[in-house]
Coordinates of C-alpha atoms and ligand atoms in Angstrom, one line a residue:
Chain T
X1 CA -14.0 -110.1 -108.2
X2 CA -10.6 -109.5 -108.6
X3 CA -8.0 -111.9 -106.7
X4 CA -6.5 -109.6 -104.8
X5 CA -10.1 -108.8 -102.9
X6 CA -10.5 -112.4 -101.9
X7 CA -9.2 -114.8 -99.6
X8 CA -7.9 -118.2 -100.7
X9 CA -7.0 -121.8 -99.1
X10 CA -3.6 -121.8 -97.4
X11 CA -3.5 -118.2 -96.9
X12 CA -1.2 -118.2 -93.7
X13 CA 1.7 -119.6 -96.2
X14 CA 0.1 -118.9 -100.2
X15 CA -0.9 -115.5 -101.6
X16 CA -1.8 -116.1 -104.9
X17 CA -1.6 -118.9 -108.0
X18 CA -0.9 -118.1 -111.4
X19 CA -1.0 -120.5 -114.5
X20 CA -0.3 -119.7 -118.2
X21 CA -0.1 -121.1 -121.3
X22 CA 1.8 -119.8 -124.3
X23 CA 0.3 -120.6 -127.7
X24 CA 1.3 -119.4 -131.5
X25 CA -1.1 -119.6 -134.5
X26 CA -0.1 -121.6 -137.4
X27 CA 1.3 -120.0 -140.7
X28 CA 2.3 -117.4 -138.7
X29 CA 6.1 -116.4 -137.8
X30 CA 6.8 -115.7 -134.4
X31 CA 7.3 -112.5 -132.5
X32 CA 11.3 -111.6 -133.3
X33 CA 10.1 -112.2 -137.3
X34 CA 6.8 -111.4 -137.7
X35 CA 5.5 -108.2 -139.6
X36 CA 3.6 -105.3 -138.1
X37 CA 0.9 -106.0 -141.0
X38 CA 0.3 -110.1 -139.3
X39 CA 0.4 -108.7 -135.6
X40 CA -2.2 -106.8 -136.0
X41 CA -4.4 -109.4 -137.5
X42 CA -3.9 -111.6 -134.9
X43 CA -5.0 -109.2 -132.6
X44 CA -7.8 -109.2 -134.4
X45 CA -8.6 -112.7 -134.9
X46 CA -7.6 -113.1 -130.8
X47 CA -9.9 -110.2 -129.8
X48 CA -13.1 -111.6 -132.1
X49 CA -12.3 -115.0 -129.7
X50 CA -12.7 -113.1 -126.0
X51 CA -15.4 -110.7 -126.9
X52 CA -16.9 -108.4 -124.3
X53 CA -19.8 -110.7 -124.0
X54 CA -17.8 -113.2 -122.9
X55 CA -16.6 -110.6 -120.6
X56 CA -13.3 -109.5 -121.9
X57 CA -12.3 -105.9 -121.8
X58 CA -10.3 -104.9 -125.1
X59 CA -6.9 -102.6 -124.1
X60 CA -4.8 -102.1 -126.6
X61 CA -1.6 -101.1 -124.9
X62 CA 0.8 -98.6 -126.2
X63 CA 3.0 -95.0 -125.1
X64 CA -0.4 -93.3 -123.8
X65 CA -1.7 -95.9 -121.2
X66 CA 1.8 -97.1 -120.4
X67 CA 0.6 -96.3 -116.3
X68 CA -2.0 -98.3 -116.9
X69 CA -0.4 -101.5 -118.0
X70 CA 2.2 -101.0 -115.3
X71 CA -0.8 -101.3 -112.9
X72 CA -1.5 -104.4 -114.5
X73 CA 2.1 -105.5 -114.3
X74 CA 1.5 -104.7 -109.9
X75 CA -1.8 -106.8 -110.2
X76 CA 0.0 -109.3 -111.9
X77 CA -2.3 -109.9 -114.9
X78 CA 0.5 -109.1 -117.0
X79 CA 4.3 -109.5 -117.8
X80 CA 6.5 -106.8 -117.6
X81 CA 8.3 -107.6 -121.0
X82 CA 4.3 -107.2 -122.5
X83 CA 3.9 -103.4 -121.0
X84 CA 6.9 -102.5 -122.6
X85 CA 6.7 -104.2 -126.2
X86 CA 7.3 -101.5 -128.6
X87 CA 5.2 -103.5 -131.5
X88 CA 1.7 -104.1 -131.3
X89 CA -0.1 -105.6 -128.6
X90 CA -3.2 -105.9 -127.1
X91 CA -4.4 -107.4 -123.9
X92 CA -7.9 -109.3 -123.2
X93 CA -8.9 -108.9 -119.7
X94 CA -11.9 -110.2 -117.7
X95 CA -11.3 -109.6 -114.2
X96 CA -14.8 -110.9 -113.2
X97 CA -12.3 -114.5 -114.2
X98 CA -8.9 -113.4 -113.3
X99 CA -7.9 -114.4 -116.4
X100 CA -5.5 -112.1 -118.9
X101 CA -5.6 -112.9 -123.2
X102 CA -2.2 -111.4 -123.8
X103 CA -1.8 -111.1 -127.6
X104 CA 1.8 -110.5 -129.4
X105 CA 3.4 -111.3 -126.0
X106 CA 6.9 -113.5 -126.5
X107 CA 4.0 -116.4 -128.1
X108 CA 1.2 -114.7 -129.9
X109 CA -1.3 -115.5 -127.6
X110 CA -0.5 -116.1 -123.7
X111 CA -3.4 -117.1 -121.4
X112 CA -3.0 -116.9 -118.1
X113 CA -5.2 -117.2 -114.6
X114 CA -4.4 -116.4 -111.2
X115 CA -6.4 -116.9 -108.1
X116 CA -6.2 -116.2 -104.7
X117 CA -4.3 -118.5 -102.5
X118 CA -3.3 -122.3 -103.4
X119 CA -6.0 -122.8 -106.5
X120 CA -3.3 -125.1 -109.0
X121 CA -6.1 -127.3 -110.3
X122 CA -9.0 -124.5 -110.6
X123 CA -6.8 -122.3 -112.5
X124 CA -5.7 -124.8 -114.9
X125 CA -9.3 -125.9 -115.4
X126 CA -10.5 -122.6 -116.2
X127 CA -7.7 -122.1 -118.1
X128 CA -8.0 -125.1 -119.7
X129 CA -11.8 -123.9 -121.1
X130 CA -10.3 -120.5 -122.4
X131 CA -7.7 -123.1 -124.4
X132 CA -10.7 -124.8 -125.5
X133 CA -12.3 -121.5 -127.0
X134 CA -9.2 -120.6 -128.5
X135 CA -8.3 -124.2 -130.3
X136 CA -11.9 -124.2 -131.7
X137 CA -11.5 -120.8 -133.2
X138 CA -7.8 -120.7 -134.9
X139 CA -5.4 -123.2 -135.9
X140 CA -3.0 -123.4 -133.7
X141 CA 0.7 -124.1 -134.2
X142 CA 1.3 -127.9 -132.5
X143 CA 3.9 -131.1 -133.4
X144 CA 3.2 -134.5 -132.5
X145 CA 6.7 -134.8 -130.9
X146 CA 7.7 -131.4 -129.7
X147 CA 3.9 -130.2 -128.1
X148 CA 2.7 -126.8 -128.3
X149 CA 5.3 -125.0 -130.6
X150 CA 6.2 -121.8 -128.9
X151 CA 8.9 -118.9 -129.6
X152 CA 11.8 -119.9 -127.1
X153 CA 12.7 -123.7 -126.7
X154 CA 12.2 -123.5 -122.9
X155 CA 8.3 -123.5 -123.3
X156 CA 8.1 -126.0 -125.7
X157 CA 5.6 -128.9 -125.1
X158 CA 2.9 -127.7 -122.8
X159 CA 3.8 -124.2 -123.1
X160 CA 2.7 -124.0 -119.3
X161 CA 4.3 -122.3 -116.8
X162 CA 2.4 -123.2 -113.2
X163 CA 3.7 -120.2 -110.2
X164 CA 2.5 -120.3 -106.7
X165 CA 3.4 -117.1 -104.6
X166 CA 4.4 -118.6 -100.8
X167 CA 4.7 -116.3 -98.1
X168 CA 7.4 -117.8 -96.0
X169 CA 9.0 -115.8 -93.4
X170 CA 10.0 -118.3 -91.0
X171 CA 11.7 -120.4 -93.8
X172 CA 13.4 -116.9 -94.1
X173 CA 14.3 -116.3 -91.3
X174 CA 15.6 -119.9 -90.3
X175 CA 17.5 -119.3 -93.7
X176 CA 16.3 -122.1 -95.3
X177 CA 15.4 -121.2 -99.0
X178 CA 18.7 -121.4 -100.2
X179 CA 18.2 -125.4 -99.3
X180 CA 15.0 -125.5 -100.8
X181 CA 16.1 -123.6 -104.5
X182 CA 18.4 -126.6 -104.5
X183 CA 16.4 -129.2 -103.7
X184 CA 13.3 -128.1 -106.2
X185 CA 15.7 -127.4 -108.9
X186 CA 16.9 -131.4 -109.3
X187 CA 12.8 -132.0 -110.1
X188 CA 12.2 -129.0 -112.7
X189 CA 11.0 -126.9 -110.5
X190 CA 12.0 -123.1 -109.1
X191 CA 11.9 -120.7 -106.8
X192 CA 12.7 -117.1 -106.8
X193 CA 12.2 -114.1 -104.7
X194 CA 9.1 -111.6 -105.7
X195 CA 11.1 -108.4 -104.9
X196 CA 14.9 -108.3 -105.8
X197 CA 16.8 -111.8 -106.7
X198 CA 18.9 -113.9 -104.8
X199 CA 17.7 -116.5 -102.1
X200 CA 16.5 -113.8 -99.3
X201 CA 13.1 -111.7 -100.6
X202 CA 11.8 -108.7 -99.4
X203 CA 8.8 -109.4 -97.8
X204 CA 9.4 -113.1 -97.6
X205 CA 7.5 -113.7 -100.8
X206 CA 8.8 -116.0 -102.9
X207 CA 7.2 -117.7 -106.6
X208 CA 7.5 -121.1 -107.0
X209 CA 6.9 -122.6 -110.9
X210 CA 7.5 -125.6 -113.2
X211 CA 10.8 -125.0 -114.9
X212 CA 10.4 -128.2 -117.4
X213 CA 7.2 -128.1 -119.8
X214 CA 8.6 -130.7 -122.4
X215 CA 8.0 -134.8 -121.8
X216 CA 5.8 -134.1 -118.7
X217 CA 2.2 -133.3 -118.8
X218 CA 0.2 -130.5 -117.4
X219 CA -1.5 -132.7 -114.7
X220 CA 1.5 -134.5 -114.0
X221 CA 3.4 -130.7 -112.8
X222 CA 0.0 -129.6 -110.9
X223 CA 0.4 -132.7 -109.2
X224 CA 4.2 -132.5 -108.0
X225 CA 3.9 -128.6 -107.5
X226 CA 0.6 -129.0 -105.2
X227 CA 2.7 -131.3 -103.3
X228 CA 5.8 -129.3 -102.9
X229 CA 3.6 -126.3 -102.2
X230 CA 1.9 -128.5 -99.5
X231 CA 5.4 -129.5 -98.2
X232 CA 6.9 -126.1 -98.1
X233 CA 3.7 -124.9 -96.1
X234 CA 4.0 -127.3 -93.6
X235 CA 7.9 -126.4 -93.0
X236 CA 7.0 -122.9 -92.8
X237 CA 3.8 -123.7 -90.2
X238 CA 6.0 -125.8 -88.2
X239 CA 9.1 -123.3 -87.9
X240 CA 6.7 -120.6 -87.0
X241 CA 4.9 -123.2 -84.4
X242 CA 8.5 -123.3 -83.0
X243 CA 8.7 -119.0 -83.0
X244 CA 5.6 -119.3 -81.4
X245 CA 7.1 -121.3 -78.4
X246 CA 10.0 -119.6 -78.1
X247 CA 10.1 -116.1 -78.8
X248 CA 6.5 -114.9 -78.9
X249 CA 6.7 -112.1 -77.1
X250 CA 9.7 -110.8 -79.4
X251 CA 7.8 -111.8 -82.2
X252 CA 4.6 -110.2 -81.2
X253 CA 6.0 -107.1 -80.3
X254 CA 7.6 -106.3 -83.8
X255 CA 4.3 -107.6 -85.2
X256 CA 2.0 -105.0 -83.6
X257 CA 4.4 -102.3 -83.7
X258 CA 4.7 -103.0 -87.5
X259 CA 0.7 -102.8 -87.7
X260 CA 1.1 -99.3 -85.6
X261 CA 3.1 -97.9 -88.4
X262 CA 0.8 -99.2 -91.3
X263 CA -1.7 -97.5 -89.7
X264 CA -0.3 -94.5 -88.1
X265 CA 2.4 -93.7 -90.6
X266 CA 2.2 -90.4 -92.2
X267 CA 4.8 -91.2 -95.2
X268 CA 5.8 -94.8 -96.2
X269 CA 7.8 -96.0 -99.4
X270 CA 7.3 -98.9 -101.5
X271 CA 10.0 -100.8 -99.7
X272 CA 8.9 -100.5 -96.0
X273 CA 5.6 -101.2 -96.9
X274 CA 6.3 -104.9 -98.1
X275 CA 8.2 -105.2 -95.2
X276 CA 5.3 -104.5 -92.8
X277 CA 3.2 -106.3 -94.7
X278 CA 5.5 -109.1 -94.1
X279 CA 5.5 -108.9 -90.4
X280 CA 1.6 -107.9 -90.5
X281 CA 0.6 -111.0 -92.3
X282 CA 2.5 -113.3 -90.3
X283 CA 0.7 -111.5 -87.5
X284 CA -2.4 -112.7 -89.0
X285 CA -1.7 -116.0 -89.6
X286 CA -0.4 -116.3 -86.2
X287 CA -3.4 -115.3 -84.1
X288 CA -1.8 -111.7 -83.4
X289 CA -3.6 -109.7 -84.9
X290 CA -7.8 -110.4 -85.5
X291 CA -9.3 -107.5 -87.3
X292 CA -7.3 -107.3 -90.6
X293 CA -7.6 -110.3 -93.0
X294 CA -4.9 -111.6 -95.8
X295 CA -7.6 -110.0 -98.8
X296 CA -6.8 -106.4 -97.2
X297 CA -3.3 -107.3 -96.9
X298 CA -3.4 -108.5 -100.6
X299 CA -5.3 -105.5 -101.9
X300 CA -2.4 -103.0 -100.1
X301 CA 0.7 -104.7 -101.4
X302 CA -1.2 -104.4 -105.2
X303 CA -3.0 -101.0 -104.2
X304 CA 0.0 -99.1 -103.2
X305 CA 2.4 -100.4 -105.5
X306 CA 3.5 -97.4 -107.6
X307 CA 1.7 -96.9 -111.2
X308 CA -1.8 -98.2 -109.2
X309 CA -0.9 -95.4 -106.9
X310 CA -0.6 -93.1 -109.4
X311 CA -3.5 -94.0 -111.4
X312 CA -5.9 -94.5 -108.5
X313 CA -4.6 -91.2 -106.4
X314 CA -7.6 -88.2 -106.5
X315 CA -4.1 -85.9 -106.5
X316 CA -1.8 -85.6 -109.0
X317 CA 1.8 -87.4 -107.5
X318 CA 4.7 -85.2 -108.7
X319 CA 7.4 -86.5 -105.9
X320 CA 8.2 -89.2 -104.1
X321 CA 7.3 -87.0 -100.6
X322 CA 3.4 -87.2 -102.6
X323 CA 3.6 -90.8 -103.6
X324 CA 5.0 -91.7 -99.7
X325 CA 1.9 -89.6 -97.9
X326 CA -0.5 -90.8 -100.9
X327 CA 0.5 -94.8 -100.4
X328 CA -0.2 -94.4 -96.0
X329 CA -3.2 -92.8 -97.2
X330 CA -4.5 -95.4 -98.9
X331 CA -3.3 -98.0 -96.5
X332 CA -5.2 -96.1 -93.7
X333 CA -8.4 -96.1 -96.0
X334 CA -8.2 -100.1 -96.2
X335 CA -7.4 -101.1 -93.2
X336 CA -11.2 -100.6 -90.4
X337 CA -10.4 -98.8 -87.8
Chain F
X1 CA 34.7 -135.8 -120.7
X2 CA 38.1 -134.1 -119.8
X3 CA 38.8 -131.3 -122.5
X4 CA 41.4 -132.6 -125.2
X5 CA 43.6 -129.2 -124.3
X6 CA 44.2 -128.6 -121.0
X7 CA 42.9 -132.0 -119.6
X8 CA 41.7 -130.2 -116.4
X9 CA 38.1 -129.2 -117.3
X10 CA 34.6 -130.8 -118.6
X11 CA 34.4 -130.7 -122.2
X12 CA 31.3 -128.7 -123.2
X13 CA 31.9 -127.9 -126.8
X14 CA 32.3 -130.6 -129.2
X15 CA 33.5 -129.5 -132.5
X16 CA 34.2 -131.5 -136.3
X17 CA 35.3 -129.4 -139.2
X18 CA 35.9 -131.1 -142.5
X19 CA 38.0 -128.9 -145.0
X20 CA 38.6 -130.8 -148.6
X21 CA 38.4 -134.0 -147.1
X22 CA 41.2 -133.3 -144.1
X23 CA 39.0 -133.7 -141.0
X24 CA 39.6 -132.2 -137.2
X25 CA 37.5 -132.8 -134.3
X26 CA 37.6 -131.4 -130.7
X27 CA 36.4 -131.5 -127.8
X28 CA 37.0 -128.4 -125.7
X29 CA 36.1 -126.7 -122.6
X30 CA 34.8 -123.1 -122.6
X31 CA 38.0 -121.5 -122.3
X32 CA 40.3 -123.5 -124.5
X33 CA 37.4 -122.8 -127.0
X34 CA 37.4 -119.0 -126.7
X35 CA 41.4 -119.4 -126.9
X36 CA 41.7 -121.3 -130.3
X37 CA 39.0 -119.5 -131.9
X38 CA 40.8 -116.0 -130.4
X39 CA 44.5 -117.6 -132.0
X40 CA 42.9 -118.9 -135.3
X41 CA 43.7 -122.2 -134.6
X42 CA 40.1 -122.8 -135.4
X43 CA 40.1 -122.0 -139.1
X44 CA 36.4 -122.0 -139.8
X45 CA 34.9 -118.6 -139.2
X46 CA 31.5 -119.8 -138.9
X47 CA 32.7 -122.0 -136.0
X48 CA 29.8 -122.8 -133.4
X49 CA 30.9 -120.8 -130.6
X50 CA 32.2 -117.9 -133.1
X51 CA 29.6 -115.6 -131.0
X52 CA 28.3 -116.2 -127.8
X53 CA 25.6 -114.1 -127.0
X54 CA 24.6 -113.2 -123.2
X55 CA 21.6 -112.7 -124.1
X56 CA 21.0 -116.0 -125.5
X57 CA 19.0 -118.6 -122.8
X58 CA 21.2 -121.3 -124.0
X59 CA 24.2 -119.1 -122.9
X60 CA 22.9 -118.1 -119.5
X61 CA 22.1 -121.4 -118.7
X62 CA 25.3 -122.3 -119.0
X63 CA 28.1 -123.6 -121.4
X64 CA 27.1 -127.2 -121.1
X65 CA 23.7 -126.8 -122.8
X66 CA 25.0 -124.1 -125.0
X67 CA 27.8 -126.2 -126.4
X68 CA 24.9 -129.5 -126.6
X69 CA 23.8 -127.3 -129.6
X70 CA 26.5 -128.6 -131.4
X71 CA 27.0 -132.6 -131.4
X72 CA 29.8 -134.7 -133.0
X73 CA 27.7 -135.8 -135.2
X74 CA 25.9 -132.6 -136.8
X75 CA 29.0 -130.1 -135.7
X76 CA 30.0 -131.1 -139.6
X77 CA 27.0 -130.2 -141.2
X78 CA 26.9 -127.0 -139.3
X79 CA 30.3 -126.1 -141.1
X80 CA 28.6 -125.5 -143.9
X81 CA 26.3 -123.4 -142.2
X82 CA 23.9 -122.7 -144.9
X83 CA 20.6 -124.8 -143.8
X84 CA 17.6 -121.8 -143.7
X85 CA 14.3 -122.3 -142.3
X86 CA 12.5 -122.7 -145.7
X87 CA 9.7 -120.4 -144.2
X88 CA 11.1 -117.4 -141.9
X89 CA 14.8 -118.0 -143.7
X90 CA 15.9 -118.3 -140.4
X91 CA 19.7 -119.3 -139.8
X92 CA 21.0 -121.9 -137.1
X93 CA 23.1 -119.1 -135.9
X94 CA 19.9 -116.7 -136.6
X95 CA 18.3 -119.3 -133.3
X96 CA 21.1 -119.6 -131.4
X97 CA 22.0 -116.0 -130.8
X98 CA 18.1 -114.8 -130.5
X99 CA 18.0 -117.9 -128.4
X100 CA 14.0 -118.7 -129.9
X101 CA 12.4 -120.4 -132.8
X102 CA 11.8 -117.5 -135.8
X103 CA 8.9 -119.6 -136.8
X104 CA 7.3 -122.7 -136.0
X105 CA 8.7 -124.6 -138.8
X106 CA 12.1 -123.7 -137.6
X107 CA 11.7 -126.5 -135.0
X108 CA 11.1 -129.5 -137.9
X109 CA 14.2 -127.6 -139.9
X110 CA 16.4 -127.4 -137.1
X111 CA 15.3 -130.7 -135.3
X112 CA 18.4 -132.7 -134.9
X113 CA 20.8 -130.2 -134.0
X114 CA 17.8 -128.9 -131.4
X115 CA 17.3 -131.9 -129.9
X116 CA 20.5 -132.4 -127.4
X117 CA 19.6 -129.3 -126.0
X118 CA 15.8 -130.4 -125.4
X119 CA 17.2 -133.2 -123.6
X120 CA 19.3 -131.2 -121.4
X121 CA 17.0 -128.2 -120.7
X122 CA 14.0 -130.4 -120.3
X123 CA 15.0 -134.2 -119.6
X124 CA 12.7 -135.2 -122.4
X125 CA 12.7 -134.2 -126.2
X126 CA 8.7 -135.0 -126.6
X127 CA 5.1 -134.4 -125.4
X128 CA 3.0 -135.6 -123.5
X129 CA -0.2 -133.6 -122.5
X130 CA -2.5 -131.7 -123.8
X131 CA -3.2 -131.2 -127.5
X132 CA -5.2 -129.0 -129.9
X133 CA -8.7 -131.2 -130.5
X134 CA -7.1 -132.1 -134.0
X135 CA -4.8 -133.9 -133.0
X136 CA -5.7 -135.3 -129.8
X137 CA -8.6 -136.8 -132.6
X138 CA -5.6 -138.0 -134.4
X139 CA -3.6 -139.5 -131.0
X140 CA -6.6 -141.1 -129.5
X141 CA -7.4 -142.9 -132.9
X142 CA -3.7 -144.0 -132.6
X143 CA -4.3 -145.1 -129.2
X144 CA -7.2 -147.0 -129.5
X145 CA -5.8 -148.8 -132.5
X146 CA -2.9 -150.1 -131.0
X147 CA -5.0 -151.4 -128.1
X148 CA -7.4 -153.2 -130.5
X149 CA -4.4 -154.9 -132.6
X150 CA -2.6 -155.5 -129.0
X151 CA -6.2 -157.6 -127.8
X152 CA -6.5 -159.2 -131.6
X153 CA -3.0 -160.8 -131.2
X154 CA -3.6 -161.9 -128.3
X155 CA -6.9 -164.1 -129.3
X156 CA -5.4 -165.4 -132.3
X157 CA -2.8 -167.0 -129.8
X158 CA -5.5 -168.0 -127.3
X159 CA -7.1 -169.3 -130.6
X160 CA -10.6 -167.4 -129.9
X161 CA -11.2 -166.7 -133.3
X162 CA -14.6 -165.6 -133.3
X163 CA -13.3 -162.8 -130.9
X164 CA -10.3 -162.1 -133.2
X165 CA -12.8 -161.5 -136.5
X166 CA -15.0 -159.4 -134.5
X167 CA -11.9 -157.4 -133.6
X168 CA -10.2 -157.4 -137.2
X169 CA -13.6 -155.8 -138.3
X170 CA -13.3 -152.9 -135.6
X171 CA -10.3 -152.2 -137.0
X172 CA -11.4 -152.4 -140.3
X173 CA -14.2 -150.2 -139.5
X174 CA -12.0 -147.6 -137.6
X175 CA -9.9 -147.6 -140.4
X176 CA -12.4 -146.5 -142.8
X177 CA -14.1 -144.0 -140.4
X178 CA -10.2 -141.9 -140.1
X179 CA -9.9 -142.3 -143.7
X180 CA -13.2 -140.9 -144.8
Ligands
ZN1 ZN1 40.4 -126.8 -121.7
ZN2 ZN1 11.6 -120.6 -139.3

């Protein structure tokens, strides 16, 4: 089932985790050098690896489907940079495991898992198996001293990036993050806001990830991000322990009338929509609100994002008026009444 | 470092040029560096920080780890600018300005001016972690040999000798088995 169906552990603070490695094959160049000719036969040698009896669906993504690798960008399967490569590429996807083969991405092959809610070590263990596939199939381009060699110097070692999406709105609003991006960045770590940089994100979401992949090992940054995660989470439970106390009724207030217009809205836009979802989930997490879980909240931030729209809409969405009415549509269809 | 020039700000780029045997070294900050090179006073065109490019990673993160590229000690060979990547012909400049690797020998050609910058982006120039089953083979075989020398020293100076043959012919034998 896809990620954005389920619920995970930590839901009230984690939304989703995400870990990727970038690998290259041997005696080829890399991306910025390589020939149309050798791109495509990686593709081919990648896609002959995660078959569709393994359970991989082949897309090979170019100007015609360019929605429907946006979509994929909104479910997070893929990067952005990959939808809009201009040269070949191709992606591997088996959403049965949540897990994306990108081929001729920045590396020539990026793997990459994401589960719902704080899942660091089960990620990187099934990731670790779809590594395992690969390495037994293709050589794969490796030094004793620098790691996994991959096209830009800031992946080089491990090639793993490690993200865990938080959902702190407390944090937020206590205007704490900016203290927190300072504190992770002295131990290789980051974070950065989901929607629009800077310190304050819309929606309170925020991605935590390894910034260092070279001298320490993959275990070693599961390890100290579970732990900061775990930290973080209990910052953000405590702060909104202390909402709960003081301003509940406030709080509560905005929280339901927020679920009213989710639910009652005739036209909302991409942007109010993350807010509310903000204000819903913390309504959810705080006991306010009992019929709507963090999946349906998960599948409406990814469901009414704007190519899924698009692709998933019975209508044909010309303006922004259509995509508006279409998107509280759909969030009226999710949520029971 | 205070740079040379204005003696106000860190020194981030450290540069050595060495023109028919008359040698000049600096050690500048940014802006002193963007001034010579603007006035001439840096003769050699294919001076380090000749182009910056924004779109580089080493520039956006920063002049410190950008300037790291070039150390005292291979700023001179970079004067002569003409060491290719025998296998994508990739240039040191080529890297810098695409800010990534054209090929994965580019890494073992370009390895010692690289390997500042590792230090500074990462904290660490080498591996540890996972590897391809190759050459984890190849590193546990390593491993296991340096424990098995690391026990045989120490019997020969607790004088167990029986011990110490037993473990000179597991070494022997492990030899053999990597070799054949
Ligand atoms: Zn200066
Ligand atoms: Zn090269």
């Amino acid at each position: 089932m896809a990620w954005y169906n389920m619920t995970g552990e930590s839901s009230d603070t984690v939304i989703s985790t995400r870990v990727r490695f970038a690998r290259n094959l041997a005696g080829y160049n890399f991306d910025s050098t390589l020939g149309e000719k050798e791109a495509r036969e990686i593709i081919e040698k990648i896609s002959d690896i995660f078959t569709p009896a393994m359970g991989f669906e082949r897309i090979d993504l170019n100007e015609k489907n360019r929605l429907e690798a946006l979509s994929y960008v909104e479910k997070h399967f893929i990067s952005r940079e990959f939808a809009a490569k201009k040269t070949p590429h191709t992606l591997l996807l088996s959403e049965k495991f949540n897990t994306a083969v990108m081929v001729c991405e920045e590396d020539h092959v990026r793997l990459q898992t994401i589960l719902p809610g704080l899942s660091l070590n089960e990620a990187y263990e099934d990731l670790c198996r779809f590594d395992d596939q690969l390495d037994s199939n293709v050589q794969i381009a490796y030094d004793e001293k620098l790691g996994y060699l991959t096209h830009c110097p800031t992946n080089l070692g491990t090639g793993m990036r490690a993200s865990v999406m938080m959902f702190l709105p407390a944090l937020t609003m206590a205007k704490q993050i900016g203290g927190i991006a300072s504190q992770l960045s002295k131990i290789g770590l980051t974070i950065r806001g989901m929607y629009g940089e800077g310190s304050e994100s819309r929606g309170s979401l925020y991605q935590i990830s390894n910034q260092v992949t070279l001298g320490v090992s993959e275990e070693e940054t599961i390890r100290k991000l579970s732990e900061i995660v775990a930290q973080i989470s209990n910052r953000e439970r405590k702060l909104r322990a202390t909402l709960k106390d003081d301003r509940f009724d406030a709080l509560k207030d905005k929280v339901l009338r927020a679920e009213g217009t989710l639910r009652y809205a005739h036209m909302l836009s991409s942007a109010e929509t993350t807010e509310l979802f903000s204000l819903v989930r913390l309504g959810v997490a705080m006991g306010i609100i009992e019929d709507v879980d963090c999946a349906m909240l998960s599948r409406i931030l990814v469901e009414t994002a704007p190519a899924t729209l698009t692709l998933t809409s019975e209508k044909e969405l010309k303006t922004d008026t259509e995509r508006d009415i279409a998107r509280a549509e759909k969030i009226k269809a999710v949520l029971p009444m | 470092m205070k740079c040379e020039r204005c003696n106000k700000n860190e020194a981030t780029f450290f540069y050595e040029e060495n023109i028919n045997g008359e040698k000049k070294k600096y050690s500048l900050c940014a802006h002193c560096a963007e001034e010579m090179q603007n006035s001439g006073e840096l003769k050699t065109l294919s001076s380090p920080f000749a182009e910056i490019s924004s779109s580089s990673p080493f520039a956006l993160m920063g002049d410190t780890l950008f300037g790291s590229l070039f150390y005292p000690a291979e700023a001179a060979k970079i004067g002569s600018v003409a060491k290719k990547c025998p296998r994508c012909g990739s240039t040191l400049r080529d890297f810098r300005e695409r800010g990534k690797a054209g090929c994965p020998d580019c890494y073992g050609t370009f390895s010692a001016e690289l390997e500042p910058t590792l230090r500074s982006m990462h904290g660490s120039a080498s591996h540890t972690g996972r590897a391809p089953a190759k050459w984890k083979k190849k590193r546990d075989h390593a491993d296991r040999m340096k424990e098995l020398r690391a026990e045989l020293n120490e019997a020969i100076k607790k004088e167990e000798f029986e011990k110490a043959a037993r473990l000179r012919d597991e070494i022997k034998a492990m030899n053999e088995k990597e070799e054949g």
